[in-house]
PDB file of C-alpha atoms and ligand atoms in Angstrom:
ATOM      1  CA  UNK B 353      34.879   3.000  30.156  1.00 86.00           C
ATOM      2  CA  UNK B 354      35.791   6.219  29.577  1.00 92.00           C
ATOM      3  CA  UNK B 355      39.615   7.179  28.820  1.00 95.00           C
ATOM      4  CA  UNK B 356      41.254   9.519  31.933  1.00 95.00           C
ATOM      5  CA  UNK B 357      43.439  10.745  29.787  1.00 96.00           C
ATOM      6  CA  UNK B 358      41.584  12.232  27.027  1.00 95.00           C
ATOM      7  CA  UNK B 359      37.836  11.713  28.693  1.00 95.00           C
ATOM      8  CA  UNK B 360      36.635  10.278  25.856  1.00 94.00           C
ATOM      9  CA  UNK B 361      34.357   6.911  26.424  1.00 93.00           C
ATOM     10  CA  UNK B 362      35.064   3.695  24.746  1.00 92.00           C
ATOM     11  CA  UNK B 363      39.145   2.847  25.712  1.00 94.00           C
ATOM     12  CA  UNK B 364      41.353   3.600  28.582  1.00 95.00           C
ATOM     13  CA  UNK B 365      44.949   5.078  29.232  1.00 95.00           C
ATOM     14  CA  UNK B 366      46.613   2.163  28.032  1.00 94.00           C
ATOM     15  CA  UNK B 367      45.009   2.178  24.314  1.00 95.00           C
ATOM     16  CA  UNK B 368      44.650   5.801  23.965  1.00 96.00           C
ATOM     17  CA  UNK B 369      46.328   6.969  20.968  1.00 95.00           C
ATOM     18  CA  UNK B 370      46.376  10.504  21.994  1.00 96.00           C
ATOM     19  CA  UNK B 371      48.569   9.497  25.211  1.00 96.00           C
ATOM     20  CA  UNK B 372      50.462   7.746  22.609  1.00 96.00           C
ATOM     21  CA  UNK B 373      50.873  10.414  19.990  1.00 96.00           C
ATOM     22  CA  UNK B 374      52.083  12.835  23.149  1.00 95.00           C
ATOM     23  CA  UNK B 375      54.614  10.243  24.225  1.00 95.00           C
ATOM     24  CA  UNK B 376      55.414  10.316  20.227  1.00 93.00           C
ATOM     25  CA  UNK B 377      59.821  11.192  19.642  1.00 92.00           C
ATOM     26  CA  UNK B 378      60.481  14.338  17.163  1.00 91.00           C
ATOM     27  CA  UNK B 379      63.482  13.452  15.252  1.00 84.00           C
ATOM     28  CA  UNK B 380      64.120  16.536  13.345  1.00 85.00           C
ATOM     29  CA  UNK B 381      67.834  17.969  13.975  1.00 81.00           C
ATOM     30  CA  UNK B 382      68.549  21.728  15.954  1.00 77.00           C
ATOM     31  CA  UNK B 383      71.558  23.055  14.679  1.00 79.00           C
ATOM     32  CA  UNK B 384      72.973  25.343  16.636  1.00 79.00           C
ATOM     33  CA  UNK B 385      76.481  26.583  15.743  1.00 82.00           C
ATOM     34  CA  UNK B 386      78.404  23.142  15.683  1.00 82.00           C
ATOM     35  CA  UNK B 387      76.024  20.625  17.545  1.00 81.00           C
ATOM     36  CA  UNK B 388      73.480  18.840  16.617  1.00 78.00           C
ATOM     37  CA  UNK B 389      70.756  17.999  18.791  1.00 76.00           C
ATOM     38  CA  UNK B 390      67.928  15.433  17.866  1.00 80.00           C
ATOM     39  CA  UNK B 391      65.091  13.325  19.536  1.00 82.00           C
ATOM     40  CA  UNK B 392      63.246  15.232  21.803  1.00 84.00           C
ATOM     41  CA  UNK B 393      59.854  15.261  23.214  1.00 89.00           C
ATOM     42  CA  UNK B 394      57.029  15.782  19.870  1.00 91.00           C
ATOM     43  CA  UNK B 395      55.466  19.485  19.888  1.00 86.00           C
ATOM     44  CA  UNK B 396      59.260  21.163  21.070  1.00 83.00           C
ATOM     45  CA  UNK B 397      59.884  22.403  17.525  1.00 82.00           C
ATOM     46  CA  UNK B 398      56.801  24.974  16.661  1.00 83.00           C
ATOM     47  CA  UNK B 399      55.326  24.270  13.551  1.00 85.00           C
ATOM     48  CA  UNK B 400      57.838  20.772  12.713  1.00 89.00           C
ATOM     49  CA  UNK B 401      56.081  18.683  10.300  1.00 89.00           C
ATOM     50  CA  UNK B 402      57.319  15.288  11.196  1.00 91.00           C
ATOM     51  CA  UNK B 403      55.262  12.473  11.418  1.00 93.00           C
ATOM     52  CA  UNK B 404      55.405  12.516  14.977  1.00 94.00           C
ATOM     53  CA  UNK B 405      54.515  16.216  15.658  1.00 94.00           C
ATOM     54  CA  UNK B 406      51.503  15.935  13.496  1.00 94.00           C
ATOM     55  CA  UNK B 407      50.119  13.138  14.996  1.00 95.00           C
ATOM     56  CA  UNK B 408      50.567  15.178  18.333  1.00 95.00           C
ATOM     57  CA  UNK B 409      48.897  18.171  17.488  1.00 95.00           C
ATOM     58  CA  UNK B 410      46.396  15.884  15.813  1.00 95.00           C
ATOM     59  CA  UNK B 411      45.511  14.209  18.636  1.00 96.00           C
ATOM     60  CA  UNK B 412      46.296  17.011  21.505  1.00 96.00           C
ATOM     61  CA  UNK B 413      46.286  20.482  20.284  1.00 94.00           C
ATOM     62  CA  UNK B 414      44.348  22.831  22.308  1.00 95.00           C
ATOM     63  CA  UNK B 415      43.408  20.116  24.481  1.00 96.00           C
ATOM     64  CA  UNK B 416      43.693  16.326  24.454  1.00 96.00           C
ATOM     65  CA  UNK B 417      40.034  16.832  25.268  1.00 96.00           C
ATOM     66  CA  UNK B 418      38.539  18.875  22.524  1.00 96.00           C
ATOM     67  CA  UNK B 419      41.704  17.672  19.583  1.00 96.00           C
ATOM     68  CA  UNK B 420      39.164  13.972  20.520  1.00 96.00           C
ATOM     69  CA  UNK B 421      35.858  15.193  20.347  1.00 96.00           C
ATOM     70  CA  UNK B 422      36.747  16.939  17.125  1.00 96.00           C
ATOM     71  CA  UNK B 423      38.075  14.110  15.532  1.00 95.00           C
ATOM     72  CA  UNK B 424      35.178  11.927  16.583  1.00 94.00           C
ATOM     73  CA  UNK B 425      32.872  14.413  15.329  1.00 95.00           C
ATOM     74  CA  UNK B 426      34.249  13.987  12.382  1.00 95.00           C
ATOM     75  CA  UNK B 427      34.331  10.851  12.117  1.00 94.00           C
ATOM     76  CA  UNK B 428      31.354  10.536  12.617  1.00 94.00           C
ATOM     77  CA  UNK B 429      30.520  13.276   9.626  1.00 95.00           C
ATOM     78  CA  UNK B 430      32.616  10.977   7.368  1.00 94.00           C
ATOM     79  CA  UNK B 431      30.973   8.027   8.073  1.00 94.00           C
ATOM     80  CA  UNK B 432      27.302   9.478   7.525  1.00 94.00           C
ATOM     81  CA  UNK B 433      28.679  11.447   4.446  1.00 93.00           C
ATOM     82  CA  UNK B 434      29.689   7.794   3.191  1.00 93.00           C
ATOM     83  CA  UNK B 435      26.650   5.893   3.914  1.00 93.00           C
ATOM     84  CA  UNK B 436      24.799   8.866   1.523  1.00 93.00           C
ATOM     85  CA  UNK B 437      27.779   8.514  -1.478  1.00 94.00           C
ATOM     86  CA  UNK B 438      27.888   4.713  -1.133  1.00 94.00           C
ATOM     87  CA  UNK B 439      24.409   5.044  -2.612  1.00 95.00           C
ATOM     88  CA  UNK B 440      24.588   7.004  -5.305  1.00 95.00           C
ATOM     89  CA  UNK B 441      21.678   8.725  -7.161  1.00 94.00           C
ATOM     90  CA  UNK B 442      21.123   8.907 -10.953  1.00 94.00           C
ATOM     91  CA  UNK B 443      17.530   9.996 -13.120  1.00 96.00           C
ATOM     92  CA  UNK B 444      17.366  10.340 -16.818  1.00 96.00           C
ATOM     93  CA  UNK B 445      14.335  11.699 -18.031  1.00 96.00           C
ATOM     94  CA  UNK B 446      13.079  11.907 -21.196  1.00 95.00           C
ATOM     95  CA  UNK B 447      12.324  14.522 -22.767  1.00 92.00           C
ATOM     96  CA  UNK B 448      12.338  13.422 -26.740  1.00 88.00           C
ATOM     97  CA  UNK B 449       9.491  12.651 -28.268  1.00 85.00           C
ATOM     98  CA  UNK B 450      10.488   9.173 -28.961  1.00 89.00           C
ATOM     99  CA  UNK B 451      11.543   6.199 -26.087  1.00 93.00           C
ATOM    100  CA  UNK B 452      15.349   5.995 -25.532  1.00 94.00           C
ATOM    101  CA  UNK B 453      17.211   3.284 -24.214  1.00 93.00           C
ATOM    102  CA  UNK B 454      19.939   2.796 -21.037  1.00 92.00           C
ATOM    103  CA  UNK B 455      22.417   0.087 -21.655  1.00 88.00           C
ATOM    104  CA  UNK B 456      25.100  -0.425 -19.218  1.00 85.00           C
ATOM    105  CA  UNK B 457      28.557  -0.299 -20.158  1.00 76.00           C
ATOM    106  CA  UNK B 458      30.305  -3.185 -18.011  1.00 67.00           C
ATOM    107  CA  UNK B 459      29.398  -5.935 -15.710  1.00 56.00           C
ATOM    108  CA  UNK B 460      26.031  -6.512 -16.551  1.00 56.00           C
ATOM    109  CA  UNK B 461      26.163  -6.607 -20.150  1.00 55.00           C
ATOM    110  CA  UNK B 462      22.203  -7.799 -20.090  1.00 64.00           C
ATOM    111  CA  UNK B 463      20.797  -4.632 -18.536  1.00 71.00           C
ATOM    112  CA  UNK B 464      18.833  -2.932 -20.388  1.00 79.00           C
ATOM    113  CA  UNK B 465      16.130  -0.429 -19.684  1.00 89.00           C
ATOM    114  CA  UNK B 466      13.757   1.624 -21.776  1.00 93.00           C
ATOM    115  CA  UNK B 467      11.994   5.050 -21.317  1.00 95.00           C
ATOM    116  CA  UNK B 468       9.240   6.513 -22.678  1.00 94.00           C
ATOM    117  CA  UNK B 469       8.517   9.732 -23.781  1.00 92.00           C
ATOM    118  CA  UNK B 470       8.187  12.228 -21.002  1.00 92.00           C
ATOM    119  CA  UNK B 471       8.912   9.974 -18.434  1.00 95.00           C
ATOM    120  CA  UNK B 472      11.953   9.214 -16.160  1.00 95.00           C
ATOM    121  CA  UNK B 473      14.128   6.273 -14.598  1.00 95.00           C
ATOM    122  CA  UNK B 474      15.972   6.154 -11.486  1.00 94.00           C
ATOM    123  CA  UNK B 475      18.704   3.456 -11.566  1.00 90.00           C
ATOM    124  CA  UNK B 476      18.637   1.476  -8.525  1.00 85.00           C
ATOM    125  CA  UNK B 477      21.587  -0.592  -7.107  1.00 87.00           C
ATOM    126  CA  UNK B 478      20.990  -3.573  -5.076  1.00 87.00           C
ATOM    127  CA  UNK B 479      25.096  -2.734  -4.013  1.00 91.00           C
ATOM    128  CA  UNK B 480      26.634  -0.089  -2.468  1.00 94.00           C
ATOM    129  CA  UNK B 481      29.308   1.622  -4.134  1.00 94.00           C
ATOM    130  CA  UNK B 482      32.948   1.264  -3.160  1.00 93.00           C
ATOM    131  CA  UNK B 483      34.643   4.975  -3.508  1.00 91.00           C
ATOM    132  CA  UNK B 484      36.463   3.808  -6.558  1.00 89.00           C
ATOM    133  CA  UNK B 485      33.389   1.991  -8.268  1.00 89.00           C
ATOM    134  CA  UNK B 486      31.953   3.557 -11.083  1.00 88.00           C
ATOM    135  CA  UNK B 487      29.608   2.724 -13.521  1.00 88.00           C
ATOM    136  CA  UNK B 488      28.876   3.933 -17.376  1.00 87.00           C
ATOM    137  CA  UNK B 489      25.566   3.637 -18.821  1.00 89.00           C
ATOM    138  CA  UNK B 490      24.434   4.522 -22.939  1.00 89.00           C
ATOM    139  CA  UNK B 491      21.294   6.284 -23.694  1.00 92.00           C
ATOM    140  CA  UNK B 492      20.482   5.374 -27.157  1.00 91.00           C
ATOM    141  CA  UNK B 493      17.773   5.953 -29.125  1.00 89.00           C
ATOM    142  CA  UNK B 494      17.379   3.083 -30.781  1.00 89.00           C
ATOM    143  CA  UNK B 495      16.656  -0.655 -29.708  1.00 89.00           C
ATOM    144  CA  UNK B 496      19.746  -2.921 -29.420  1.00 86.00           C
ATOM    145  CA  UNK B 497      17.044  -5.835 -27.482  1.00 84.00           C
ATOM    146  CA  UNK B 498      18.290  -6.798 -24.075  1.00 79.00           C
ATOM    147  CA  UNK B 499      21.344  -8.746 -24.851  1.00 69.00           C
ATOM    148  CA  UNK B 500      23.383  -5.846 -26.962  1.00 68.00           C
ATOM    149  CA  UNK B 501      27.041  -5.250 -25.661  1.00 69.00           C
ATOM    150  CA  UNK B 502      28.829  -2.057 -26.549  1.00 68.00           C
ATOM    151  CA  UNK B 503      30.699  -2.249 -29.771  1.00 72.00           C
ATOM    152  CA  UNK B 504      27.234  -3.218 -31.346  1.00 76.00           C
ATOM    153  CA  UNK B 505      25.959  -0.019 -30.337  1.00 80.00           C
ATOM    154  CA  UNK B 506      26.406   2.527 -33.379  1.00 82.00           C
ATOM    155  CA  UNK B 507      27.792   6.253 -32.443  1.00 81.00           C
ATOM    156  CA  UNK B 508      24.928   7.876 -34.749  1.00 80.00           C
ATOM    157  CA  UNK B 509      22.048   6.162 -31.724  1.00 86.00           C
ATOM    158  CA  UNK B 510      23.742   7.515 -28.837  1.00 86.00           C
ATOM    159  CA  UNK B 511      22.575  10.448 -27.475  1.00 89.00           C
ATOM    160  CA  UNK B 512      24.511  10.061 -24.190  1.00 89.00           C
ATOM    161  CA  UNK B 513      26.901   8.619 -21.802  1.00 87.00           C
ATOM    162  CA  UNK B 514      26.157   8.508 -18.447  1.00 91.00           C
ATOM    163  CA  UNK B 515      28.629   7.520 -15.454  1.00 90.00           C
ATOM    164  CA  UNK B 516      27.798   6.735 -12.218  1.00 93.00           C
ATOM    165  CA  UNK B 517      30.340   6.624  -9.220  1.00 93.00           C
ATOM    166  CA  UNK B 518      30.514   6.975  -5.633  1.00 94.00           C
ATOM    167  CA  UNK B 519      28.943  10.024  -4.558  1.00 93.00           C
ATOM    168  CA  UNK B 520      26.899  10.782  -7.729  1.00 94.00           C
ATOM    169  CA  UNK B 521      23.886  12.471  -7.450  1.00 94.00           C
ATOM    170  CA  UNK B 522      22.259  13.784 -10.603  1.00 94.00           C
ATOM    171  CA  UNK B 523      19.506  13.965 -12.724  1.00 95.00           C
ATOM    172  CA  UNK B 524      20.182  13.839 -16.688  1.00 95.00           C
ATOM    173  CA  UNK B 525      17.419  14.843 -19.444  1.00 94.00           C
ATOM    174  CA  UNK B 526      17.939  13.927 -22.848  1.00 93.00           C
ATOM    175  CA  UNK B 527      16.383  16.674 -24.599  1.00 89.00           C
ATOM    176  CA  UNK B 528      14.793  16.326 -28.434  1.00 77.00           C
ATOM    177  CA  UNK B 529      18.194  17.740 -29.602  1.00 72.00           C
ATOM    178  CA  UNK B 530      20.486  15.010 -28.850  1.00 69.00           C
ATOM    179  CA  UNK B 531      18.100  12.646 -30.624  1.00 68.00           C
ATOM    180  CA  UNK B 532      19.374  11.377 -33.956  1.00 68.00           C
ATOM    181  CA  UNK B 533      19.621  13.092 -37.160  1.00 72.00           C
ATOM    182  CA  UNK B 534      18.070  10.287 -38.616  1.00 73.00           C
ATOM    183  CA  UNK B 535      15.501  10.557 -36.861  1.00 77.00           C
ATOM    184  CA  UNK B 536      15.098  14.247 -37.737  1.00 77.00           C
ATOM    185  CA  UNK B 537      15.043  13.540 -41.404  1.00 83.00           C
ATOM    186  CA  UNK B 538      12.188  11.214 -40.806  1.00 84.00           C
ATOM    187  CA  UNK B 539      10.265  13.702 -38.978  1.00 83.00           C
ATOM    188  CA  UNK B 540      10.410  15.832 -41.687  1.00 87.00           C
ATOM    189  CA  UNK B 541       9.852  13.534 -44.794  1.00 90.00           C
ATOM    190  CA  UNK B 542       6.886  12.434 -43.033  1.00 88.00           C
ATOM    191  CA  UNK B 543       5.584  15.884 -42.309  1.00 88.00           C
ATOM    192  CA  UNK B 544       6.666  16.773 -46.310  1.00 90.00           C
ATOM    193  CA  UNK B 545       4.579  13.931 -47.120  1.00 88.00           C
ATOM    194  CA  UNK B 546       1.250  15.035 -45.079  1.00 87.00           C
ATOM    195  CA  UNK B 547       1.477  18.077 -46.528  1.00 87.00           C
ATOM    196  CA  UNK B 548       1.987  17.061 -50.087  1.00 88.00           C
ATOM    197  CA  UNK B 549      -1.044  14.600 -49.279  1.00 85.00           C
ATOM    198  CA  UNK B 550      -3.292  17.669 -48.446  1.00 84.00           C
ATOM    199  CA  UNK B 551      -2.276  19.474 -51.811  1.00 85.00           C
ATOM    200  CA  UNK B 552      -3.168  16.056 -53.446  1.00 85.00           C
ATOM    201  CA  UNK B 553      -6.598  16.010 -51.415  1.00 84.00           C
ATOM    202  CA  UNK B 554      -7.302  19.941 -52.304  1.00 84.00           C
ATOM    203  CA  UNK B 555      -7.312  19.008 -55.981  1.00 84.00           C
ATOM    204  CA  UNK B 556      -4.084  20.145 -56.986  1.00 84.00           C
ATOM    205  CA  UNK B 557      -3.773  17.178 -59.800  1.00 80.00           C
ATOM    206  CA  UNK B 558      -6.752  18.635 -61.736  1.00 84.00           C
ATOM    207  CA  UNK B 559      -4.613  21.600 -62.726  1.00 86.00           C
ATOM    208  CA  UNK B 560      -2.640  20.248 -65.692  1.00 87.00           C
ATOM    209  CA  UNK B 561       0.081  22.684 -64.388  1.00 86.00           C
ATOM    210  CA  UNK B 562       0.552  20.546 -61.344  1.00 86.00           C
ATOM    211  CA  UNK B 563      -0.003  16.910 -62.621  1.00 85.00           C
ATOM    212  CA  UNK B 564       3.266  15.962 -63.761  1.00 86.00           C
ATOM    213  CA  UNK B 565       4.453  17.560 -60.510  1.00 87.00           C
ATOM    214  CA  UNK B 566       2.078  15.300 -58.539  1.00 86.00           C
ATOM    215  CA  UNK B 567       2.643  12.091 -60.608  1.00 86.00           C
ATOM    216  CA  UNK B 568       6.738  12.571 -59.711  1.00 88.00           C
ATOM    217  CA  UNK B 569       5.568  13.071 -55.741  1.00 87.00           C
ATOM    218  CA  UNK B 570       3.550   9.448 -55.947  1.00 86.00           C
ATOM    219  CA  UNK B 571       7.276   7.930 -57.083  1.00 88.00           C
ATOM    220  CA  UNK B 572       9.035   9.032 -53.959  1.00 89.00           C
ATOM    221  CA  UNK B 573       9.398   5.899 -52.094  1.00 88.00           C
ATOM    222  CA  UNK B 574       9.879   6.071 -48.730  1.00 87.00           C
ATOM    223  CA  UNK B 575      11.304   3.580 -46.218  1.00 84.00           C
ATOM    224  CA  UNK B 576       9.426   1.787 -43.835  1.00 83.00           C
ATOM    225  CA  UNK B 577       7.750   3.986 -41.281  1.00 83.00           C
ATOM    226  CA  UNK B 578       5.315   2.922 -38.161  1.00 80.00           C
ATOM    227  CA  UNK B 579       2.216   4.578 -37.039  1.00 80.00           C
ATOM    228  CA  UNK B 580       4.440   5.427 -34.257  1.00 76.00           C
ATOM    229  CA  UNK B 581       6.903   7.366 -36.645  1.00 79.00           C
ATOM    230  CA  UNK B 582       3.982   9.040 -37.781  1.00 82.00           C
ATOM    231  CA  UNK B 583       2.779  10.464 -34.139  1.00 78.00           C
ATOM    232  CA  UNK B 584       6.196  11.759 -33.571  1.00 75.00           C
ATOM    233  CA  UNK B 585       6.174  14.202 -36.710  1.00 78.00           C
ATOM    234  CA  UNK B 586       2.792  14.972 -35.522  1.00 77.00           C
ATOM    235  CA  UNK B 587       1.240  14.048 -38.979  1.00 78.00           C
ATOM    236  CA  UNK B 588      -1.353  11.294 -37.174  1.00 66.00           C
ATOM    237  CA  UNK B 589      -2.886  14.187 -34.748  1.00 51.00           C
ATOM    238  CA  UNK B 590      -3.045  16.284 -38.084  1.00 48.00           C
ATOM    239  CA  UNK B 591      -5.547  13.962 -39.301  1.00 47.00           C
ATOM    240  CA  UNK B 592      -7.107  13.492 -36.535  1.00 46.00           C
ATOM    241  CA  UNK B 593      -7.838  17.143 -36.113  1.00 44.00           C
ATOM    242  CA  UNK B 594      -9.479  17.411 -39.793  1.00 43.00           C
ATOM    243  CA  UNK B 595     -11.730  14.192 -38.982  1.00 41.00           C
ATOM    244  CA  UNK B 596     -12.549  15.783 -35.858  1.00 41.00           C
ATOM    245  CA  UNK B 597     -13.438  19.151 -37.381  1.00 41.00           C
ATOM    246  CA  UNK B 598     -15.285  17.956 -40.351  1.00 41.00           C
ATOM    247  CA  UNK B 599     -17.156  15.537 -37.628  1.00 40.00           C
ATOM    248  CA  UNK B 600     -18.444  18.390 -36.102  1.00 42.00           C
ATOM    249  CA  UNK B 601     -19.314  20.530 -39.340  1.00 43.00           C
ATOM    250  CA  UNK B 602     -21.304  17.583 -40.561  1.00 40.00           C
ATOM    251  CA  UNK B 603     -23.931  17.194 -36.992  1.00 38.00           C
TER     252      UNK B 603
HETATM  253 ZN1   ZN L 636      42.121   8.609  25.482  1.00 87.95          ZN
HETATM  254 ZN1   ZN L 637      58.885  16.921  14.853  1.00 87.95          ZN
END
């Protein structure tokens, strides 16, 4: 079937809504002098802005023809363009030296995922996206376990918030900076502490200058740390490297 009006396939003269939008009434009032004239044929009044006259030129203007094709064109473009945004994209990658955490802000209160250190994560939707959907995610850098909902998450462990929404396409990194200050000060009492363990190790307590110093260092308690904690501040490869060294002295 293909329309003899405005040769495009799929309807006929009777349902074409460019024949209809040319058959369209323009409304808009000519004053000239003392009369009034209204309702004439849509397209009389160049440039009128009525409903009807838009519609006309939508649908007719140059041609009947080529005003169809266009708009099926892009149609078509609209319709491909929202296939791609009803999917949106988003990657966070990781680029602390620590794992960091997504929690979703919303509907699925249990979602959790975690990301390791120099790695990434695409979030994947088993939906499509409606254009007014959108979704807001937490990086943290701390572990809430799976079932955490927002107001237990604490403002000093999030290092981001991510939304999601129709058309997104991005890719986030967290970068070493937005990781906690907290986290920072453990870095560095851990690396204090290496280095106060070499000084101990080089002999400095034999010097009567330094004991007292020494004995006041062995007081400073520190709070729990992991092996973990230790790699981050780069104190574990430290030894590592002197084993290694002295391993290779010694043979
Ligand atoms: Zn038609
Ligand atoms: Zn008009």
């Amino acid at each position: 079937m293909r329309c003899g009006y405005c040769k495009q396939e799929g309807h006929n003269r009777r349902s074409c809504a460019a024949l209809a939008a040319s058959e369209g009434v323009c409304g808009c009032p000519i004053v000239t002098g003392d009369s009034v004239r209204l309702f004439r044929g849509v397209g009389t009044i160049e440039g009128c802005e009525c409903k009807s006259c838009d519609l006309f030129r939508l649908y007719n203007v140059p041609t009947p023809e080529i005003a169809c094709q266009i708009l099926k064109d892009k149609e078509i473009a609209e319709k491909l363009a929202h296939e791609e945004n009803k999917w949106p994209e988003m990657i966070i990658i990781n680029k602390t030296r620590a794992p960091i955490f997504i929690y979703v802000n919303g509907a699925e209160p249990e979602f959790k995922q975690s990301i390791e250190a120099d790695t990434g994560f695409k979030i994947k939707y088993v939906n499509p996206f409606e254009e007014d959907e959108i979704s807001n995610y937490i990086v943290t850098d701390h572990d809430y376990g799976l079932k955490a909902i927002f107001r237990d998450i604490e403002p000093k462990h999030i290092l981001k918030l991510v939304s999601v929404e129709y058309g997104t396409k991005e890719e986030i990194t967290i970068t070493q900076e937005a990781s906690s200050v907290e986290d920072k000060w453990r870095e560095a009492a851990l690396k204090a502490q290496y280095l106060l363990h070499q000084l101990d190790r080089l002999g400095v307590k034999n010097n009567p200058n330094y004991e007292p110093i020494m004995d006041m260092i062995q007081d400073i308690q520190y709070p729990p740390y992991s092996e973990q904690d230790k790699e981050r501040a780069g104190v574990t490869s430290g030894f590592t490297n002197i084993h290694e060294t002295t391993g290779i002295n010694e043979s």
